[in-house]
Amino acid sequence: MEHSYRFLGESKIANHQGQSVINLAPSALSDPVYFTGALKPNLAYRQLLTVFHNVITLNYRKYTRKSSSEIKIRLNDRETRMLTEVLWQESNVEKERLRIQKILLSLKKDTSSVIRPYFKARDRYINYILQTRQESWLSGLPYVTVSKHGVILEGLSRDESVYSRVNFTNAAFQSIGEAACGCTAFDYSIGLGKDISKIRHYRNSIFSIDSNAFSVDQENDGFHDKKLDIPKNWMRSFLLFNSGLTSTNIDFKLQAMDLHNICSFLSRNKAKNGSCALRIELDPGKPVAIVFEPWKKRLLCPRSIYTGKSPKRVSIHNRRSLLLLEPLLSIVDEFEFRFCSTTRSLFISANAGPINILLGFSGWQVDKRVYRGFSEFEIATDEASALLVTRVLKKLKQEQSVNVAYVAKKMHVSLEQARVALDNCIKMGCALYDPEEGLFILRELAPLPYRVEVLQFRNKQEQKAMSFINSGKVEIDNISHQDDYFHIMGSVREKIICYQPDLILDQDQQIVNGSCYCHHYKRYKLNRGLCEHMIAVHIEFDKKMRNSSQEVLASSTQAP
Amino acid sequence: MKKSNLSDREQKIQVSLNEAISNNDIASLKRIVWRVGELELVKFANDLHKLISKSDDLLDYCIAWTLGRLKQKISHKPLLALIEKTGSVMVKRIVFEALLATATDSQQSKLLNSVKERLANYIDFSDTEGDDLTEALQQLVKLQHTSISEILIDVYLLTVAKTDYRSSLIGVLKQLPVRANYFLAIRHLYKSAEFRNDAELLALLAYKIETSTPQFSRFTWDFEYIRLPGTDQYAHFEEEIQKPDSRIAYSANTRDYFRRRTCRLLRKMGKSGDLKYIDFAKHLLLQFSDKDATRSKKSAKNFEAFSTYLAFNQVLYRHSDIIRLIPSGQAWETHQASNPVTADESIATLKRTEDFPEIWDQCPKVLHALLLTSQCEVVHRFAARALLDNQEYCKKLIATQLNELLASRYKETVHFALAQISLRFPDKHKTEYLIALSASISAFARKQAIEWMEQDLQSIQTTPNLLVAVLTSPYADIRQWGKSSLSAIKYDSEQSKELINSLFAYILDLAPDNADVAVIKGLGEILNGHFSDHVKRLEIRIVEKLLQHRLTDVQAIAGHIILNHGVSAEFLPVKVFISLMEAESDVARDIGIKLFKSLPSPPLLKQPDMLASFCVSEYQDVQQQARSRLRSLADQDTEFGRRVVKELIPYLFRKEKETGCKHEEIVSLIEKELYKAALKSDTDVIWRLLYARSKNAQQFGAFLLIKQDNIILKPVHWAMLANHEIEVVRQWAYKAYENSVDMIKSAPADSVQILNSQWKSSRQFGMRFFLRTFTAREWIPELLINICDNADHEIQQFAHELMLDFFQQGQGVEYLMKLSEHPSLKTQAFVSRFLTSFATDNIHRLKALTEYFLSVLNQINRGRRVKSTVLTFLHEESIKSLPAALVIAPILTRQSLSNVYRDKARILEIMTEIKLRFPEVNLPISLRTPVSRVELPNGA
């Protein structure tokens, strides 16, 4: 998905003696969006912006595995050495060999000491290039939305695992100057992080989105064009986090110190094998309990009482990302937690007076091979809903911000229909959801809405798997459960061939291993994700598990 | 005569009606009722009311249809009763139409409101204008909405009151494909349009059906499964066709039925002598254009391009001897081998073949309208021929109307107009006719024009307009005649001037999209040949305009004019010269280069901007010529060189164009040819170059910076240059620091910005420099705090050392309060040194430092020493006074939840002590007396 931008200068945080000016450079190719406001003295926004910066620059995927060819070369080298050792062991030249080996080792040492500065310089140069080339550490630019309720900054980490949103409400500003509502991507450089840390309480702070970008001649040398090929899946995850928010409520709250304790434990311990989940036990009227796996260490949060009506068990797999919250621990007293059941993502929000931050954590771990179902990106397929979506979108453009009840009333539809239509607007990149106010705010990421059909599936395999499921060609043959692992055998009929994939899942339904007969599996094994047959079986299994858990729940509620 | 016929007809119908009623012959009854509706015989309305609800849906349908067409208000009530009673959807639909036709205004709006309510789910009528409705309907069609047919039918109902919806509906229907999902709409709208006598819509739908192919054919012996159109899937025919969202519709039989129905309707209308026939036939003929012509088939039978369109052929060829309907009724066959109509230039010889010519003769205006608007050749042939027979109307045609017809792209129409003009030629509109004829499509007409003009050659001399029209005619024969006749006409200078001005006005108005190259070239030859003496005296601004024209051939004309002019290059205006050199036309540019070569140095030295623009021209030949003269000129006059550099540098700040001169070329040009002049550039220019986006410009800026001696910059600029990406620039900045210590000292805040550089070498230079040069006088707290704000740990450490070295009593508080906000742990640890000295016994400072305490205590797995210091300080302060304890207690309460035992134990210890000393302080602990674990021996 190629996106073009044109910026006048760069985004900057200028710290002069008397004041700090946070100046964002918007893309001049979008509709005019600008804003100027003097922030009230508050150090909290420095911490929030630090977290925002950390999220944008986060990438757990950057340590990629070595390629198989590289491993092979290393093994070949070792093989000759090992062979000579074995062959020479019994001969008389052993002493001679050892002598030569010693000389060789010293030579190697000398060589490496000579060449070391070169490698160091090369690394420095590569680091410099990485820092100056935005696309090397950024998949897509962050977005800023100016609405009548305030200013919202949004960004997603490169590895798609963490979403961040900082919301400056109008109350955060002492005075607001000229402003134009809308949404635009803004220029972002890695150096901004350093400048954020220079913001101080004793300096006046001005937050501005540069309006000059829209007023001067765009052929000027000050403008520079940028083309980013945003990965489809990155944009999909961005929209999915937004969409997931609509179906959540506050599940529970944790005191800052409880989160401090979690972070403290996680930074001291690293799980090397077994499950890496953080299990949260919620029992009505009781303190929230947190279990760290695989050590089964239980942490009780005595000041955070769960106020829900029914007991609940949730798990966080992306737990190491929680360390991102550290800068907030000293300025926020309470964190609100929300879970989205469809996308299995976790949202944590924190209020620092009139400024608040919302962080979304994906329900999966970056380096683990985990399949996430595509059911999360459900779109309106029938015509009536598609038509309703276009009408709702029109209304949203007129009103700038709406809530579900208003849309339902205006369009003469049920609340659920209105919610689904607004959710689709989010998936088209035309709206964002503010869970605090329950408002859907107009935020157009691109001049034209994204085509949801394009974003619905992550790859071709998912699309094929969906067609298998829709045409009822998937069956689960056998499920066996042993030592917290599920072994699933299924069959998928494709034309005249019946494939029989099998999967091994852990208790969180994350894939441990699997196999199939198909070409995709034979060629790539699991290195390029699952084949369409395995995906289909996995989803069918997931459906089955959900149904059975609902039945269990229903039977438990019926019991006297 | 007609009236008595009608009454006879009425009597006959009355008798048949009575007979059918008495015999209970429902089949005959339906036909009679339908006929009453067709003929709109109002007298039968009351009889029909009695026949309603005879338990036959089709009869009810016929009655409702007829009553609706009769439009009697008294029928409204019985129709209302019928719509309540009937269960059939088709009857309900036609009754609703009839109700609308028979309703009063209030009843109608009530009925239409119910339709609007039904549509509210799809279209928001509260704020819908015409364009919005079109957009909404197009969106629905694009979505392939399953209810699209119902929506379109409902919108058509609304057009009864809202006529502005009609254009939206027709616009959408024109694009609507004739296939499943949409065919329901087409069928129902066809019937509704027939019911309402809506000729335009009916003609459109009839045309769509005629020109579309059926989706499937079905025979009784066919297999029970049918292939779904456009897919590889099969479905059971009977089951599929019953579905409300059936994927098959519009069979060959359905298409044939509708085609026959259109023909029958036309015949019936015509037979009744009704003028509605003309209306319907006109709209039908206008639907067809030359694009609808199919490939002619010449096998055993001879099928022409339009032979398969039944209704179209019926209207045009019903009485033709040559074109006849084949027995199967599927097409119209041409019987003669040669085509009798196309080659003929005199339409009067043709025979009239259309259906109902007597009705057409009543409406010559319609025929005239067809000639003006139709896009179909055969329609023009018919209309021109028919109109010839209406001489009375033809005589009334005025000159402008005839000229309109002459401009037609159909020969038949042109010949018709020519025939009319021939009858009245020559008259006072002679020139207008000749102008129109010289641009006419027909060679015959043009030949006639030449003949008339040759007869009266002198009149051309007095009318320059006519000659311009002849010389600019799109046809070569007329232009050739015009060119040859020029020599025969003798013009005086005034007339020549007027003619030349007219020709230039024509050339300047030419649009590049539809200009004819041959015409322009011809005009060029005439202007530079026949009129060369006059053109020499032409105003230069016209030549300039010609050069700026977007057509290269026009530019070439201008080039030749300048060349013929014989003017010396140095006397040519600069603007004209630039236009000539930058002209797109190769011819014009070659002339420009030729003139440029002949230009002496003195005038060039006065135009540095012109030469600069030639140096960066997008044409290689111009660039080469300009550059070849640049060095010698710059050597002659240094000021000239400086000004050329000044003109060239702005090009480095613009984006490189794909075709234009590259930045690299400009830089190399300046370095090679204008080296000396470039060294005299201003500081501002160098600064802009250094921070330009183009790397070449930056390199050039660096080159100038090093070579220049008299650069005036300030410390703030030096600090910026020490952060520049080019190393020589940084080195230059270090030198500037070393050479101007006094200036640095005068602006310390700006100078220390060098420590924020992204380059380690710059930072280290900065630290060495400041340590060497700055004294206690310069190191004020504000400056040190500013340095300490740096994110680099080395710089922070540097600042801390300076603070301790140059510490003065009275600065401690400022350091403590300002540095406490620093996010770095090392600085926080540094700040903790000031706690005991400057924050003790001061409740306000204690309060202000709360954020600092929390920040330190919330560090994860870090800052053990600073945490201990802070806790010790809090301990000491909390037990000193109650207000301090009240400030510290919430901090301790918050942190007491920590699972780090060391912190927790220490915090609990402090909390216990506070509780003991100040019991009124609210803390979440309760003190218990420890139970002694030692058991004393009995009796002790």
Tab-separated table of C-alpha atoms in Angstrom, chain B residues 24-354:
chain	number	residue	atom	x	y	z
B	24	ASN	CA	-69.277	-14.479	-18.572
B	25	ASP	CA	-66.543	-14.665	-21.222
B	26	ILE	CA	-63.583	-13.519	-19.117
B	27	ALA	CA	-61.045	-13.905	-21.932
B	28	SER	CA	-62.955	-11.544	-24.262
B	29	LEU	CA	-63.708	-9.237	-21.382
B	30	LYS	CA	-60.002	-8.687	-20.699
B	31	ARG	CA	-59.319	-7.788	-24.318
B	32	ILE	CA	-62.254	-5.365	-24.484
B	33	VAL	CA	-61.318	-3.676	-21.200
B	34	TRP	CA	-57.707	-3.296	-22.367
B	35	ARG	CA	-58.840	-1.802	-25.680
B	36	VAL	CA	-60.976	0.739	-23.791
B	37	GLY	CA	-57.838	1.772	-21.941
B	38	GLU	CA	-55.824	2.009	-25.120
B	39	LEU	CA	-58.411	4.227	-26.760
B	40	GLU	CA	-59.002	6.103	-23.482
B	41	LEU	CA	-62.793	5.957	-23.805
B	42	VAL	CA	-63.933	7.781	-20.692
B	43	LYS	CA	-67.608	6.835	-21.037
B	44	PHE	CA	-66.952	3.235	-19.993
B	45	ALA	CA	-65.492	4.103	-16.592
B	46	ASN	CA	-68.726	3.390	-14.720
B	47	ASP	CA	-69.238	0.046	-16.482
B	48	LEU	CA	-65.755	-1.003	-15.487
B	49	HIS	CA	-66.300	-0.250	-11.811
B	50	LYS	CA	-68.930	-2.985	-11.719
B	51	LEU	CA	-66.523	-5.540	-13.137
B	52	ILE	CA	-63.906	-5.195	-10.383
B	53	SER	CA	-63.028	-8.288	-8.324
B	54	LYS	CA	-64.492	-10.977	-10.578
B	55	SER	CA	-62.023	-13.367	-8.956
B	56	ASP	CA	-59.645	-13.094	-11.880
B	57	ASP	CA	-56.365	-11.336	-11.225
B	58	LEU	CA	-55.617	-10.629	-14.864
B	59	LEU	CA	-59.044	-9.049	-15.372
B	60	ASP	CA	-58.474	-6.882	-12.300
B	61	TYR	CA	-55.114	-5.926	-13.718
B	62	CYS	CA	-56.723	-4.891	-17.051
B	63	ILE	CA	-59.456	-2.917	-15.290
B	64	ALA	CA	-56.989	-1.078	-13.059
B	65	TRP	CA	-54.785	-0.305	-16.067
B	66	THR	CA	-57.744	1.053	-18.015
B	67	LEU	CA	-59.196	3.054	-15.121
B	68	GLY	CA	-55.792	4.595	-14.506
B	69	ARG	CA	-55.500	5.680	-18.104
B	70	LEU	CA	-59.008	7.165	-18.052
B	71	LYS	CA	-57.898	9.322	-15.061
B	72	GLN	CA	-61.397	9.748	-13.602
B	73	LYS	CA	-61.493	10.888	-9.979
B	74	ILE	CA	-64.552	8.722	-9.308
B	75	SER	CA	-62.468	5.616	-9.985
B	76	HIS	CA	-60.237	6.294	-6.990
B	77	LYS	CA	-62.550	4.736	-4.402
B	78	PRO	CA	-63.190	1.455	-6.251
B	79	LEU	CA	-59.447	1.196	-6.914
B	80	LEU	CA	-58.717	1.708	-3.207
B	81	ALA	CA	-61.116	-1.132	-2.436
B	82	LEU	CA	-59.379	-3.294	-5.016
B	83	ILE	CA	-55.878	-2.748	-3.595
B	84	GLU	CA	-57.183	-3.762	-0.156
B	85	LYS	CA	-58.883	-6.860	-1.448
B	86	THR	CA	-56.453	-8.291	-3.952
B	87	GLY	CA	-53.633	-10.587	-2.952
B	88	SER	CA	-51.730	-10.435	-6.232
B	89	VAL	CA	-48.516	-8.401	-6.286
B	90	MET	CA	-48.836	-7.508	-9.976
B	91	VAL	CA	-52.396	-6.236	-9.488
B	92	LYS	CA	-51.324	-4.207	-6.450
B	93	ARG	CA	-48.532	-2.585	-8.421
B	94	ILE	CA	-50.743	-1.489	-11.336
B	95	VAL	CA	-53.562	-0.426	-8.984
B	96	PHE	CA	-51.080	1.807	-7.177
B	97	GLU	CA	-50.175	3.421	-10.500
B	98	ALA	CA	-53.867	3.853	-11.271
B	99	LEU	CA	-54.502	5.320	-7.823
B	100	LEU	CA	-51.817	7.934	-8.436
B	101	ALA	CA	-53.410	8.794	-11.786
B	102	THR	CA	-56.899	9.179	-10.354
B	103	ALA	CA	-55.966	10.843	-7.044
B	104	THR	CA	-56.475	14.422	-5.947
B	105	ASP	CA	-53.363	16.322	-4.836
B	106	SER	CA	-53.751	15.490	-1.152
B	107	GLN	CA	-54.459	11.827	-1.893
B	108	GLN	CA	-51.435	11.713	-4.171
B	109	SER	CA	-49.056	13.163	-1.588
B	110	LYS	CA	-50.364	10.655	0.984
B	111	LEU	CA	-49.697	7.791	-1.412
B	112	LEU	CA	-46.240	9.093	-2.295
B	113	ASN	CA	-45.327	9.504	1.383
B	114	SER	CA	-45.871	5.778	1.843
B	115	VAL	CA	-43.410	5.189	-1.028
B	116	LYS	CA	-40.895	7.545	0.549
B	117	GLU	CA	-41.130	5.699	3.842
B	118	ARG	CA	-40.367	2.476	2.023
B	119	LEU	CA	-37.335	4.088	0.411
B	120	ALA	CA	-36.069	5.673	3.637
B	121	ASN	CA	-34.017	2.559	4.381
B	122	TYR	CA	-31.925	3.201	1.295
B	123	ILE	CA	-32.121	6.879	0.439
B	124	ASP	CA	-32.300	9.810	2.803
B	125	PHE	CA	-34.840	12.100	1.139
B	126	SER	CA	-34.616	14.775	3.833
B	127	ASP	CA	-31.486	16.302	2.277
B	128	THR	CA	-31.401	14.730	-1.164
B	129	GLU	CA	-31.073	16.884	-4.227
B	130	GLY	CA	-31.016	15.690	-7.829
B	131	ASP	CA	-27.258	14.985	-7.941
B	132	ASP	CA	-27.320	13.224	-4.588
B	133	LEU	CA	-30.093	10.944	-5.810
B	134	THR	CA	-28.120	10.032	-8.916
B	135	GLU	CA	-25.085	9.322	-6.742
B	136	ALA	CA	-27.119	7.239	-4.300
B	137	LEU	CA	-28.744	5.218	-7.094
B	138	GLN	CA	-25.407	4.671	-8.827
B	139	GLN	CA	-23.937	3.500	-5.536
B	140	LEU	CA	-26.762	0.995	-5.173
B	141	VAL	CA	-26.231	-0.268	-8.708
B	142	LYS	CA	-22.491	-0.547	-8.039
B	143	LEU	CA	-23.170	-2.570	-4.919
B	144	GLN	CA	-25.453	-4.824	-7.002
B	145	HIS	CA	-28.060	-4.386	-4.309
B	146	THR	CA	-30.722	-7.083	-4.388
B	147	SER	CA	-33.496	-4.532	-3.877
B	148	ILE	CA	-32.286	-2.267	-6.667
B	149	SER	CA	-35.259	-3.117	-8.881
B	150	GLU	CA	-37.819	-2.246	-6.212
B	151	ILE	CA	-35.940	0.979	-5.453
B	152	LEU	CA	-35.932	2.092	-9.095
B	153	ILE	CA	-39.634	1.278	-9.465
B	154	ASP	CA	-40.413	3.305	-6.340
B	155	VAL	CA	-38.319	6.244	-7.547
B	156	TYR	CA	-40.313	6.203	-10.784
B	157	LEU	CA	-43.525	6.408	-8.720
B	158	LEU	CA	-42.143	9.499	-7.016
B	159	THR	CA	-41.521	11.219	-10.364
B	160	VAL	CA	-45.297	11.712	-10.644
B	161	ALA	CA	-44.934	14.643	-8.252
B	162	LYS	CA	-41.171	15.295	-8.336
B	163	THR	CA	-40.178	15.762	-11.953
B	164	ASP	CA	-36.573	16.610	-11.028
B	165	TYR	CA	-36.011	12.973	-9.948
B	166	ARG	CA	-36.710	11.935	-13.527
B	167	SER	CA	-33.343	12.935	-14.971
B	168	SER	CA	-31.535	11.024	-12.174
B	169	LEU	CA	-33.596	7.925	-12.874
B	170	ILE	CA	-33.068	8.093	-16.626
B	171	GLY	CA	-29.338	8.685	-16.124
B	172	VAL	CA	-29.082	5.559	-13.986
B	173	LEU	CA	-31.266	3.486	-16.329
B	174	LYS	CA	-28.999	4.310	-19.265
B	175	GLN	CA	-26.113	2.592	-17.453
B	176	LEU	CA	-28.177	-0.284	-16.052
B	177	PRO	CA	-27.208	-3.686	-17.503
B	178	VAL	CA	-30.041	-5.831	-18.826
B	179	ARG	CA	-29.548	-8.984	-16.777
B	180	ALA	CA	-30.683	-10.803	-13.657
B	181	ASN	CA	-31.179	-8.601	-10.595
B	182	TYR	CA	-31.954	-5.561	-12.777
B	183	PHE	CA	-34.364	-6.988	-15.316
B	184	LEU	CA	-37.287	-6.840	-12.891
B	185	ALA	CA	-36.903	-3.069	-12.861
B	186	ILE	CA	-36.704	-2.853	-16.638
B	187	ARG	CA	-39.837	-4.982	-17.106
B	188	HIS	CA	-41.922	-3.086	-14.589
B	189	LEU	CA	-40.740	0.335	-15.696
B	190	TYR	CA	-41.549	-0.595	-19.305
B	191	LYS	CA	-45.129	-1.380	-18.304
B	192	SER	CA	-45.441	1.688	-16.115
B	193	ALA	CA	-44.080	3.929	-18.873
B	194	GLU	CA	-46.534	2.412	-21.341
B	195	PHE	CA	-49.313	3.010	-18.836
B	196	ARG	CA	-48.333	6.654	-18.410
B	197	ASN	CA	-47.598	7.253	-22.137
B	198	ASP	CA	-44.075	8.209	-21.089
B	199	ALA	CA	-42.524	8.116	-24.559
B	200	GLU	CA	-38.966	9.014	-23.487
B	201	LEU	CA	-38.613	6.256	-20.902
B	202	LEU	CA	-40.467	3.742	-23.029
B	203	ALA	CA	-38.164	4.462	-25.970
B	204	LEU	CA	-35.088	4.146	-23.742
B	205	LEU	CA	-36.180	0.765	-22.384
B	206	ALA	CA	-37.216	-0.486	-25.834
B	207	TYR	CA	-33.785	0.548	-27.105
B	208	LYS	CA	-32.016	-1.234	-24.223
B	209	ILE	CA	-33.939	-4.409	-24.946
B	210	GLU	CA	-33.272	-4.179	-28.680
B	211	THR	CA	-29.552	-3.657	-28.256
B	212	SER	CA	-28.861	-6.215	-25.512
B	213	THR	CA	-28.345	-9.923	-25.884
B	214	PRO	CA	-30.516	-12.350	-23.922
B	215	GLN	CA	-28.891	-14.110	-20.976
B	216	PHE	CA	-30.065	-17.579	-21.940
B	217	SER	CA	-32.270	-19.559	-24.330
B	218	ARG	CA	-34.542	-22.272	-23.130
B	219	PHE	CA	-36.264	-25.006	-25.095
B	220	THR	CA	-38.605	-27.715	-23.896
B	221	TRP	CA	-36.086	-30.447	-24.679
B	222	ASP	CA	-33.306	-28.755	-22.710
B	223	PHE	CA	-31.469	-30.391	-19.830
B	224	GLU	CA	-33.055	-29.563	-16.460
B	225	TYR	CA	-29.877	-27.841	-15.258
B	226	ILE	CA	-28.793	-24.534	-16.702
B	227	ARG	CA	-25.423	-22.850	-16.723
B	228	LEU	CA	-25.430	-19.599	-14.758
B	229	PRO	CA	-24.438	-16.691	-16.994
B	230	GLY	CA	-20.826	-15.614	-16.633
B	231	THR	CA	-19.830	-18.520	-14.369
B	232	ASP	CA	-18.923	-22.181	-14.604
B	233	GLN	CA	-21.676	-23.137	-12.194
B	234	TYR	CA	-24.924	-24.906	-12.996
B	235	ALA	CA	-28.265	-24.641	-11.243
B	236	HIS	CA	-31.596	-26.394	-11.470
B	237	PHE	CA	-33.635	-24.263	-13.843
B	238	GLU	CA	-37.061	-24.629	-12.237
B	239	GLU	CA	-35.734	-24.039	-8.725
B	240	GLU	CA	-33.526	-21.120	-9.695
B	241	ILE	CA	-36.176	-19.255	-11.677
B	242	GLN	CA	-38.603	-19.440	-8.723
B	243	LYS	CA	-36.171	-17.738	-6.338
B	244	PRO	CA	-36.746	-14.064	-5.564
B	245	ASP	CA	-33.011	-13.424	-6.111
B	246	SER	CA	-32.776	-15.672	-9.153
B	247	ARG	CA	-29.433	-15.543	-10.936
B	248	ILE	CA	-31.058	-16.073	-14.328
B	249	ALA	CA	-33.470	-13.729	-16.061
B	250	TYR	CA	-34.127	-12.253	-19.481
B	251	SER	CA	-34.390	-15.193	-21.838
B	252	ALA	CA	-34.494	-14.970	-25.636
B	253	ASN	CA	-38.267	-15.463	-25.496
B	254	THR	CA	-38.690	-12.550	-23.082
B	255	ARG	CA	-36.631	-10.332	-25.334
B	256	ASP	CA	-38.642	-11.301	-28.407
B	257	TYR	CA	-41.880	-10.654	-26.552
B	258	PHE	CA	-40.852	-7.127	-25.607
B	259	ARG	CA	-39.588	-6.373	-29.116
B	260	ARG	CA	-42.907	-7.509	-30.598
B	261	ARG	CA	-44.794	-5.552	-27.976
B	262	THR	CA	-42.951	-2.341	-28.922
B	263	CYS	CA	-43.746	-2.888	-32.620
B	264	ARG	CA	-47.392	-3.612	-31.854
B	265	LEU	CA	-47.670	-0.539	-29.667
B	266	LEU	CA	-46.256	1.643	-32.434
B	267	ARG	CA	-48.663	0.193	-34.999
B	268	LYS	CA	-51.658	0.671	-32.711
B	269	MET	CA	-50.711	4.247	-31.954
B	270	GLY	CA	-50.199	4.972	-35.628
B	271	LYS	CA	-53.432	3.364	-36.715
B	272	SER	CA	-55.423	5.483	-34.329
B	273	GLY	CA	-53.858	8.530	-35.978
B	274	ASP	CA	-52.578	9.662	-32.660
B	275	LEU	CA	-49.754	12.223	-32.446
B	276	LYS	CA	-48.389	10.171	-29.528
B	277	TYR	CA	-47.011	7.941	-32.256
B	278	ILE	CA	-44.717	10.724	-33.430
B	279	ASP	CA	-43.544	11.381	-29.898
B	280	PHE	CA	-42.708	7.722	-29.274
B	281	ALA	CA	-41.141	7.217	-32.732
B	282	LYS	CA	-39.036	10.353	-32.332
B	283	HIS	CA	-37.611	9.250	-28.983
B	284	LEU	CA	-37.006	5.767	-30.316
B	285	LEU	CA	-35.113	7.038	-33.365
B	286	LEU	CA	-33.059	9.386	-31.211
B	287	GLN	CA	-31.924	6.483	-29.031
B	288	PHE	CA	-30.112	4.869	-31.956
B	289	SER	CA	-26.784	6.175	-33.158
B	290	ASP	CA	-24.159	5.073	-35.661
B	291	LYS	CA	-22.421	3.240	-32.824
B	292	ASP	CA	-25.288	0.746	-32.772
B	293	ALA	CA	-24.537	-0.389	-36.322
B	294	THR	CA	-23.713	-4.085	-36.379
B	295	ARG	CA	-21.572	-5.845	-38.959
B	296	SER	CA	-23.456	-6.290	-42.255
B	297	LYS	CA	-24.003	-9.885	-43.258
B	298	LYS	CA	-24.133	-10.743	-46.927
B	299	SER	CA	-24.985	-14.381	-47.331
B	300	ALA	CA	-28.028	-15.793	-49.039
B	301	LYS	CA	-29.886	-12.907	-47.484
B	302	ASN	CA	-28.638	-9.372	-47.281
B	303	PHE	CA	-28.660	-7.941	-43.760
B	304	GLU	CA	-27.643	-4.337	-43.292
B	305	ALA	CA	-26.106	-2.726	-40.203
B	306	PHE	CA	-29.395	-1.936	-38.437
B	307	SER	CA	-31.353	-4.934	-39.694
B	308	THR	CA	-31.924	-6.610	-36.307
B	309	TYR	CA	-33.671	-3.657	-34.651
B	310	LEU	CA	-37.319	-4.454	-35.272
B	311	ALA	CA	-39.126	-1.349	-34.071
B	312	PHE	CA	-36.496	0.943	-35.568
B	313	ASN	CA	-36.833	-0.678	-38.995
B	314	GLN	CA	-40.610	-0.725	-38.733
B	315	VAL	CA	-40.698	3.031	-38.238
B	316	LEU	CA	-38.301	3.694	-41.107
B	317	TYR	CA	-38.974	0.989	-43.722
B	318	ARG	CA	-42.506	-0.283	-43.239
B	319	HIS	CA	-43.452	0.788	-46.781
B	320	SER	CA	-40.130	0.018	-48.438
B	321	ASP	CA	-39.919	-2.279	-51.441
B	322	ILE	CA	-36.296	-3.025	-50.808
B	323	ILE	CA	-36.112	-3.587	-47.058
B	324	ARG	CA	-38.622	-6.083	-45.697
B	325	LEU	CA	-39.272	-8.081	-42.538
B	326	ILE	CA	-38.222	-11.717	-42.950
B	327	PRO	CA	-40.903	-14.355	-42.297
B	328	SER	CA	-39.439	-15.374	-38.908
B	329	GLY	CA	-39.974	-11.777	-37.756
B	330	GLN	CA	-36.451	-11.542	-36.341
B	331	ALA	CA	-34.831	-9.071	-38.755
B	332	TRP	CA	-35.311	-6.824	-41.798
B	333	GLU	CA	-33.709	-8.001	-45.025
B	334	THR	CA	-32.414	-5.834	-47.908
B	335	HIS	CA	-33.509	-7.287	-51.249
B	336	GLN	CA	-31.306	-5.503	-53.781
B	337	ALA	CA	-27.683	-6.471	-54.106
B	338	SER	CA	-26.363	-2.937	-54.396
B	339	ASN	CA	-27.089	-0.432	-51.704
B	340	PRO	CA	-29.574	1.987	-53.253
B	341	VAL	CA	-29.303	4.825	-50.793
B	342	THR	CA	-25.765	5.591	-49.700
B	343	ALA	CA	-24.201	6.807	-52.963
B	344	ASP	CA	-27.039	9.057	-53.949
B	345	GLU	CA	-26.394	12.762	-53.618
B	346	SER	CA	-29.848	13.966	-54.438
B	347	ILE	CA	-32.225	12.809	-51.769
B	348	ALA	CA	-35.230	13.958	-53.744
B	349	THR	CA	-34.937	10.843	-55.897
B	350	LEU	CA	-35.483	8.586	-52.906
B	351	LYS	CA	-38.847	7.030	-52.183
B	352	ARG	CA	-40.465	7.600	-48.844
B	353	THR	CA	-40.561	4.318	-46.923
B	354	GLU	CA	-41.545	5.203	-43.349
